[in-house]
Amino acid sequence: MQFTKYTGLGNDFVILDGKTAHNVQDPCALAPKICDRHFGVGADGLVLLLPSEKADMRMQIINSDGSEAEMCGNATRCVALHLYRKGIVLKKQISLETLAGIIHTDIIDDVTGTVRVDMGAPRLTRGEIPMKGISSERAVNVPLRACGTEFCGTAVSMGNPHFVIFVPNADKAPVETWGPALENHEAFPRKTNVEFVHVINERTVRMRVWERGAGITKACGTGACATAVACILNRKTIEQVTVKLDGGDLLIEWPVGKQNIFMTGPAHEVFTGDYKGG
């Protein structure tokens, strides 16, 4: 099984394309095996590139635990670069069909792997996220109790759910304990990603993430977007924010008067190979 491994700031993916992707019978069963860092290739997720009637390509994203994700920001950058460099799509503006809708990417520099992504409009009501409560209500700076602690966070969907919590120091936050408790909190019927954020200044924030279905990862593109939205809604930053993740920096822009949010960052091919596992 021929594959290519990519990373977006340390958030890494096994990418399958062409006949290889088409022939995968059960991607949700394959993902935990091929993503295993001891017995497989090792990755945070598996991405299958499939034909689309709506976009240049359809990307199916499977987390390392076998659950399917609606959307993944770092994966979109990796996929766009992969499609262009392999000559599968012969243009730098590439559209991708996801469960969260059509995502538009723009390869700014194919040498450095810099890709800008139109991530679409953030969804802010409880019904859209989804989060329990009045469906038309926004969940901005709302309390949730877990691990014997009361957290105040802001819920945002970027096609997948996020709960952004402001903390005094993201590097010292017990993400490995708080993350899974909040991911599986009863307030979120489809579970949630969890971001732990402290504001450095009005242009820069530090964020660590617990990803739904993957655990602690080096970076999360949709999480960085959700973080920027939460910062702006809570009047902590301006509309252009550098989000500093464990794996590096992402530039997130949510222009005043515009619905859509934009993410710019790098993607890198790590290696190609032939997976022999079952």
mmCIF file of C-alpha atoms in Angstrom:
data_model
loop_
_atom_site.group_PDB
_atom_site.id
_atom_site.type_symbol
_atom_site.label_atom_id
_atom_site.label_comp_id
_atom_site.label_asym_id
_atom_site.label_seq_id
_atom_site.Cartn_x
_atom_site.Cartn_y
_atom_site.Cartn_z
ATOM 1 C CA MET A 1 0.000 0.000 0.000
ATOM 2 C CA GLN A 2 1.793 3.105 -1.261
ATOM 3 C CA PHE A 3 1.512 6.147 1.019
ATOM 4 C CA THR A 4 2.985 9.585 1.564
ATOM 5 C CA LYS A 5 3.474 11.035 5.024
ATOM 6 C CA TYR A 6 3.058 14.775 5.517
ATOM 7 C CA THR A 7 3.251 17.063 8.510
ATOM 8 C CA GLY A 8 1.692 20.422 9.199
ATOM 9 C CA LEU A 9 3.646 21.856 12.154
ATOM 10 C CA GLY A 10 4.018 18.384 13.658
ATOM 11 C CA ASN A 11 0.383 17.416 13.113
ATOM 12 C CA ASP A 12 1.125 14.451 10.850
ATOM 13 C CA PHE A 13 -0.886 12.433 8.355
ATOM 14 C CA VAL A 14 -0.638 9.345 6.202
ATOM 15 C CA ILE A 15 -2.043 10.276 2.791
ATOM 16 C CA LEU A 16 -3.403 7.715 0.319
ATOM 17 C CA ASP A 17 -4.379 8.688 -3.213
ATOM 18 C CA GLY A 18 -5.446 7.145 -6.540
ATOM 19 C CA LYS A 19 -6.275 3.439 -6.681
ATOM 20 C CA THR A 20 -4.723 2.901 -3.254
ATOM 21 C CA ALA A 21 -7.279 5.172 -1.606
ATOM 22 C CA HIS A 22 -10.134 3.814 -3.749
ATOM 23 C CA ASN A 23 -9.323 0.217 -2.756
ATOM 24 C CA VAL A 24 -9.407 0.782 1.011
ATOM 25 C CA GLN A 25 -12.445 -1.170 2.178
ATOM 26 C CA ASP A 26 -12.606 0.021 5.799
ATOM 27 C CA PRO A 27 -10.609 3.207 6.462
ATOM 28 C CA CYS A 28 -11.846 3.415 10.061
ATOM 29 C CA ALA A 29 -10.309 0.002 10.761
ATOM 30 C CA LEU A 30 -7.119 0.824 8.863
ATOM 31 C CA ALA A 31 -6.432 4.144 10.601
ATOM 32 C CA PRO A 32 -5.527 2.848 14.102
ATOM 33 C CA LYS A 33 -3.131 0.321 12.527
ATOM 34 C CA ILE A 34 -1.348 2.544 10.036
ATOM 35 C CA CYS A 35 -1.243 5.498 12.481
ATOM 36 C CA ASP A 36 0.270 3.417 15.297
ATOM 37 C CA ARG A 37 3.675 4.903 16.119
ATOM 38 C CA HIS A 38 5.174 1.545 17.161
ATOM 39 C CA PHE A 39 3.670 -0.979 14.746
ATOM 40 C CA GLY A 40 2.570 1.240 11.856
ATOM 41 C CA VAL A 41 3.738 4.309 9.966
ATOM 42 C CA GLY A 42 2.824 6.644 12.819
ATOM 43 C CA ALA A 43 0.518 9.643 12.430
ATOM 44 C CA ASP A 44 -2.266 11.663 14.000
ATOM 45 C CA GLY A 45 -4.601 10.756 11.162
ATOM 46 C CA LEU A 46 -5.209 8.954 7.889
ATOM 47 C CA VAL A 47 -6.349 10.951 4.837
ATOM 48 C CA LEU A 48 -7.877 9.348 1.741
ATOM 49 C CA LEU A 49 -8.036 11.404 -1.458
ATOM 50 C CA LEU A 50 -11.070 10.449 -3.523
ATOM 51 C CA PRO A 51 -12.909 11.788 -6.594
ATOM 52 C CA SER A 52 -15.394 14.607 -6.053
ATOM 53 C CA GLU A 53 -18.260 15.954 -8.133
ATOM 54 C CA LYS A 54 -18.210 19.231 -6.162
ATOM 55 C CA ALA A 55 -14.507 20.083 -5.848
ATOM 56 C CA ASP A 56 -11.075 19.217 -7.227
ATOM 57 C CA MET A 57 -10.809 16.355 -4.719
ATOM 58 C CA ARG A 58 -12.621 14.860 -1.735
ATOM 59 C CA MET A 59 -10.618 14.280 1.416
ATOM 60 C CA GLN A 60 -11.792 11.714 3.954
ATOM 61 C CA ILE A 61 -10.130 12.268 7.323
ATOM 62 C CA ILE A 62 -9.881 9.451 9.864
ATOM 63 C CA ASN A 63 -8.420 10.118 13.308
ATOM 64 C CA SER A 64 -5.820 7.794 14.786
ATOM 65 C CA ASP A 65 -8.512 6.154 16.949
ATOM 66 C CA GLY A 66 -10.602 5.248 13.878
ATOM 67 C CA SER A 67 -13.228 7.971 14.232
ATOM 68 C CA GLU A 68 -14.003 10.147 11.227
ATOM 69 C CA ALA A 69 -13.379 13.887 11.419
ATOM 70 C CA GLU A 70 -15.463 16.459 9.597
ATOM 71 C CA MET A 71 -12.523 18.724 8.894
ATOM 72 C CA CYS A 72 -8.815 19.218 9.630
ATOM 73 C CA GLY A 73 -7.035 22.484 8.914
ATOM 74 C CA ASN A 74 -3.484 21.151 8.925
ATOM 75 C CA ALA A 75 -4.488 18.256 6.673
ATOM 76 C CA THR A 76 -5.937 20.656 4.087
ATOM 77 C CA ARG A 77 -2.557 22.355 3.704
ATOM 78 C CA CYS A 78 -0.791 19.001 3.384
ATOM 79 C CA VAL A 79 -3.320 17.691 0.870
ATOM 80 C CA ALA A 80 -3.198 20.817 -1.304
ATOM 81 C CA LEU A 81 0.588 20.667 -1.490
ATOM 82 C CA HIS A 82 0.524 16.929 -2.204
ATOM 83 C CA LEU A 83 -2.005 17.292 -5.032
ATOM 84 C CA TYR A 84 -0.023 20.085 -6.668
ATOM 85 C CA ARG A 85 3.443 18.570 -6.310
ATOM 86 C CA LYS A 86 2.311 15.182 -7.652
ATOM 87 C CA GLY A 87 0.578 16.825 -10.590
ATOM 88 C CA ILE A 88 -2.818 15.443 -9.628
ATOM 89 C CA VAL A 89 -4.255 18.977 -9.710
ATOM 90 C CA LEU A 90 -2.459 21.362 -12.066
ATOM 91 C CA LYS A 91 -3.171 24.657 -10.312
ATOM 92 C CA LYS A 92 -2.289 26.357 -7.039
ATOM 93 C CA GLN A 93 -5.861 27.212 -6.074
ATOM 94 C CA ILE A 94 -7.345 23.862 -5.067
ATOM 95 C CA SER A 95 -10.822 23.115 -3.713
ATOM 96 C CA LEU A 96 -11.374 20.219 -1.321
ATOM 97 C CA GLU A 97 -14.641 18.543 -0.432
ATOM 98 C CA THR A 98 -14.937 17.702 3.277
ATOM 99 C CA LEU A 99 -17.768 16.716 5.599
ATOM 100 C CA ALA A 100 -17.704 20.352 6.762
ATOM 101 C CA GLY A 101 -18.210 21.670 3.220
ATOM 102 C CA ILE A 102 -15.966 22.864 0.396
ATOM 103 C CA ILE A 103 -12.612 24.260 1.527
ATOM 104 C CA HIS A 104 -10.559 26.510 -0.764
ATOM 105 C CA THR A 105 -6.769 26.457 -0.575
ATOM 106 C CA ASP A 106 -4.126 28.661 -2.176
ATOM 107 C CA ILE A 107 -0.505 27.498 -2.412
ATOM 108 C CA ILE A 108 1.449 30.685 -1.733
ATOM 109 C CA ASP A 109 4.875 29.091 -2.147
ATOM 110 C CA ASP A 110 5.247 25.464 -3.236
ATOM 111 C CA VAL A 111 8.989 25.496 -2.400
ATOM 112 C CA THR A 112 8.529 26.396 1.270
ATOM 113 C CA GLY A 113 5.161 24.640 1.402
ATOM 114 C CA THR A 114 3.277 27.746 2.530
ATOM 115 C CA VAL A 115 -0.470 27.377 2.005
ATOM 116 C CA ARG A 116 -3.318 29.789 2.773
ATOM 117 C CA VAL A 117 -6.702 28.233 3.448
ATOM 118 C CA ASP A 118 -10.153 29.797 3.402
ATOM 119 C CA MET A 119 -11.570 27.915 6.362
ATOM 120 C CA GLY A 120 -15.112 29.177 5.860
ATOM 121 C CA ALA A 121 -17.275 30.922 8.413
ATOM 122 C CA PRO A 122 -17.031 29.928 12.078
ATOM 123 C CA ARG A 123 -20.282 28.598 13.515
ATOM 124 C CA LEU A 124 -21.093 30.111 16.838
ATOM 125 C CA THR A 125 -24.466 28.918 18.118
ATOM 126 C CA ARG A 126 -24.947 25.909 20.368
ATOM 127 C CA GLY A 127 -27.074 24.200 17.748
ATOM 128 C CA GLU A 128 -24.359 24.518 15.104
ATOM 129 C CA ILE A 129 -21.429 23.435 17.292
ATOM 130 C CA PRO A 130 -23.225 21.257 18.661
ATOM 131 C CA MET A 131 -23.432 21.972 22.390
ATOM 132 C CA LYS A 132 -26.338 21.382 24.738
ATOM 133 C CA GLY A 133 -28.495 24.373 25.615
ATOM 134 C CA ILE A 134 -30.637 26.845 23.711
ATOM 135 C CA SER A 135 -29.773 26.109 20.074
ATOM 136 C CA SER A 136 -29.778 29.758 18.947
ATOM 137 C CA GLU A 137 -27.566 30.937 21.820
ATOM 138 C CA ARG A 138 -23.831 31.592 21.578
ATOM 139 C CA ALA A 139 -21.616 29.902 24.154
ATOM 140 C CA VAL A 140 -19.121 32.680 24.890
ATOM 141 C CA ASN A 141 -17.256 32.511 28.212
ATOM 142 C CA VAL A 142 -19.609 29.883 29.646
ATOM 143 C CA PRO A 143 -18.846 27.653 32.659
ATOM 144 C CA LEU A 144 -18.354 23.876 32.516
ATOM 145 C CA ARG A 145 -17.343 21.652 35.392
ATOM 146 C CA ALA A 146 -14.909 18.746 34.975
ATOM 147 C CA CYS A 147 -12.136 17.155 37.061
ATOM 148 C CA GLY A 148 -13.475 18.990 40.111
ATOM 149 C CA THR A 149 -12.717 22.308 38.396
ATOM 150 C CA GLU A 150 -14.948 24.951 36.844
ATOM 151 C CA PHE A 151 -13.761 26.035 33.415
ATOM 152 C CA CYS A 152 -14.966 29.091 31.516
ATOM 153 C CA GLY A 153 -14.699 28.584 27.798
ATOM 154 C CA THR A 154 -16.008 29.624 24.403
ATOM 155 C CA ALA A 155 -17.460 27.069 21.993
ATOM 156 C CA VAL A 156 -16.819 27.435 18.260
ATOM 157 C CA SER A 157 -17.326 25.112 15.309
ATOM 158 C CA MET A 158 -15.008 25.188 12.323
ATOM 159 C CA GLY A 159 -16.988 22.325 10.828
ATOM 160 C CA ASN A 160 -15.869 20.388 13.907
ATOM 161 C CA PRO A 161 -16.489 21.369 17.556
ATOM 162 C CA HIS A 162 -14.023 23.247 19.764
ATOM 163 C CA PHE A 163 -14.050 24.502 23.338
ATOM 164 C CA VAL A 164 -11.477 27.252 23.927
ATOM 165 C CA ILE A 165 -10.344 27.887 27.491
ATOM 166 C CA PHE A 166 -8.152 30.803 28.581
ATOM 167 C CA VAL A 167 -5.561 29.784 31.160
ATOM 168 C CA PRO A 168 -2.749 31.651 32.960
ATOM 169 C CA ASN A 169 -0.064 29.523 31.290
ATOM 170 C CA ALA A 170 -0.832 27.066 28.482
ATOM 171 C CA ASP A 171 2.532 25.320 28.900
ATOM 172 C CA LYS A 172 1.705 24.398 32.490
ATOM 173 C CA ALA A 173 -1.929 23.375 31.896
ATOM 174 C CA PRO A 174 -2.513 19.630 32.576
ATOM 175 C CA VAL A 175 -3.805 19.026 29.059
ATOM 176 C CA GLU A 176 -3.478 15.251 29.385
ATOM 177 C CA THR A 177 -5.955 15.303 32.306
ATOM 178 C CA TRP A 178 -8.319 18.137 31.464
ATOM 179 C CA GLY A 179 -8.411 17.406 27.739
ATOM 180 C CA PRO A 180 -10.129 14.003 27.736
ATOM 181 C CA ALA A 181 -12.526 15.029 30.506
ATOM 182 C CA LEU A 182 -13.724 17.998 28.478
ATOM 183 C CA GLU A 183 -13.639 16.134 25.144
ATOM 184 C CA ASN A 184 -16.154 13.655 26.559
ATOM 185 C CA HIS A 185 -18.198 16.158 28.575
ATOM 186 C CA GLU A 186 -21.947 15.587 28.367
ATOM 187 C CA ALA A 187 -22.396 19.158 27.101
ATOM 188 C CA PHE A 188 -20.979 18.050 23.731
ATOM 189 C CA PRO A 189 -23.086 15.357 22.042
ATOM 190 C CA ARG A 190 -20.403 14.751 19.381
ATOM 191 C CA LYS A 191 -17.510 15.297 21.798
ATOM 192 C CA THR A 192 -15.187 18.263 21.274
ATOM 193 C CA ASN A 193 -11.638 19.399 20.645
ATOM 194 C CA VAL A 194 -10.226 21.423 23.536
ATOM 195 C CA GLU A 195 -7.824 24.374 23.307
ATOM 196 C CA PHE A 196 -5.885 25.790 26.256
ATOM 197 C CA VAL A 197 -4.826 29.352 25.503
ATOM 198 C CA HIS A 198 -2.996 32.236 27.122
ATOM 199 C CA VAL A 199 -2.773 35.655 25.526
ATOM 200 C CA ILE A 200 0.739 37.027 25.047
ATOM 201 C CA ASN A 201 -0.390 40.317 23.520
ATOM 202 C CA GLU A 202 -3.133 41.614 21.236
ATOM 203 C CA ARG A 203 -1.457 40.008 18.203
ATOM 204 C CA THR A 204 -0.069 36.771 19.638
ATOM 205 C CA VAL A 205 -1.404 33.863 21.693
ATOM 206 C CA ARG A 206 -0.014 30.538 22.883
ATOM 207 C CA MET A 207 -2.194 27.474 22.429
ATOM 208 C CA ARG A 208 -1.999 23.779 23.280
ATOM 209 C CA VAL A 209 -4.595 21.334 22.090
ATOM 210 C CA TRP A 210 -6.319 18.099 22.980
ATOM 211 C CA GLU A 211 -7.777 16.801 19.720
ATOM 212 C CA ARG A 212 -10.943 14.761 19.673
ATOM 213 C CA GLY A 213 -9.975 11.245 18.618
ATOM 214 C CA ALA A 214 -6.220 11.892 18.635
ATOM 215 C CA GLY A 215 -5.238 13.316 22.038
ATOM 216 C CA ILE A 216 -2.409 15.817 22.452
ATOM 217 C CA THR A 217 -1.020 16.886 19.078
ATOM 218 C CA LYS A 218 1.658 19.347 18.034
ATOM 219 C CA ALA A 219 -0.800 21.542 16.134
ATOM 220 C CA CYS A 220 -4.443 21.870 15.131
ATOM 221 C CA GLY A 221 -5.468 24.166 12.288
ATOM 222 C CA THR A 222 -9.172 24.280 13.054
ATOM 223 C CA GLY A 223 -8.243 24.703 16.723
ATOM 224 C CA ALA A 224 -6.040 27.680 15.894
ATOM 225 C CA CYS A 225 -8.953 29.226 13.977
ATOM 226 C CA ALA A 226 -11.366 28.549 16.833
ATOM 227 C CA THR A 227 -8.835 30.080 19.221
ATOM 228 C CA ALA A 228 -8.604 33.270 17.166
ATOM 229 C CA VAL A 229 -12.398 33.511 16.996
ATOM 230 C CA ALA A 230 -12.685 33.042 20.761
ATOM 231 C CA CYS A 231 -10.001 35.677 21.358
ATOM 232 C CA ILE A 232 -11.810 38.198 19.161
ATOM 233 C CA LEU A 233 -15.232 37.432 20.634
ATOM 234 C CA ASN A 234 -13.804 37.922 24.124
ATOM 235 C CA ARG A 235 -11.984 41.118 23.022
ATOM 236 C CA LYS A 236 -8.547 39.778 23.820
ATOM 237 C CA THR A 237 -6.859 40.259 20.430
ATOM 238 C CA ILE A 238 -7.175 42.052 17.107
ATOM 239 C CA GLU A 239 -8.490 40.381 13.944
ATOM 240 C CA GLN A 240 -5.067 39.083 12.789
ATOM 241 C CA VAL A 241 -3.537 36.691 15.299
ATOM 242 C CA THR A 242 -0.387 34.579 15.389
ATOM 243 C CA VAL A 243 -1.211 31.350 17.199
ATOM 244 C CA LYS A 244 1.891 29.718 18.659
ATOM 245 C CA LEU A 245 1.474 25.931 18.811
ATOM 246 C CA ASP A 246 3.797 23.189 20.036
ATOM 247 C CA GLY A 247 4.839 22.561 16.416
ATOM 248 C CA GLY A 248 5.163 26.168 15.255
ATOM 249 C CA ASP A 249 3.117 29.221 14.293
ATOM 250 C CA LEU A 250 -0.050 29.743 12.269
ATOM 251 C CA LEU A 251 -1.317 33.116 11.078
ATOM 252 C CA ILE A 252 -5.088 33.384 11.505
ATOM 253 C CA GLU A 253 -7.156 36.240 10.053
ATOM 254 C CA TRP A 254 -10.831 36.979 10.684
ATOM 255 C CA PRO A 255 -11.347 40.275 8.827
ATOM 256 C CA VAL A 256 -13.937 42.699 10.192
ATOM 257 C CA GLY A 257 -17.096 42.604 8.112
ATOM 258 C CA LYS A 258 -16.256 39.259 6.506
ATOM 259 C CA GLN A 259 -17.679 35.907 7.489
ATOM 260 C CA ASN A 260 -14.797 33.648 6.554
ATOM 261 C CA ILE A 261 -11.629 33.030 8.495
ATOM 262 C CA PHE A 262 -8.225 32.424 6.868
ATOM 263 C CA MET A 263 -5.292 30.282 7.986
ATOM 264 C CA THR A 264 -1.738 30.497 6.619
ATOM 265 C CA GLY A 265 1.024 28.054 7.484
ATOM 266 C CA PRO A 266 3.471 25.436 6.211
ATOM 267 C CA ALA A 267 3.151 21.831 5.109
ATOM 268 C CA HIS A 268 6.011 19.410 4.509
ATOM 269 C CA GLU A 269 6.379 15.992 2.932
ATOM 270 C CA VAL A 270 8.186 13.665 5.339
ATOM 271 C CA PHE A 271 8.606 10.455 3.334
ATOM 272 C CA THR A 272 6.912 7.954 1.037
ATOM 273 C CA GLY A 273 6.695 4.221 1.563
ATOM 274 C CA ASP A 274 4.911 0.933 1.110
ATOM 275 C CA TYR A 275 2.802 -0.127 4.093
ATOM 276 C CA LYS A 276 2.797 -3.909 4.519
ATOM 277 C CA GLY A 277 0.419 -4.123 7.465
ATOM 278 C CA GLY A 278 -3.043 -5.645 7.325
#
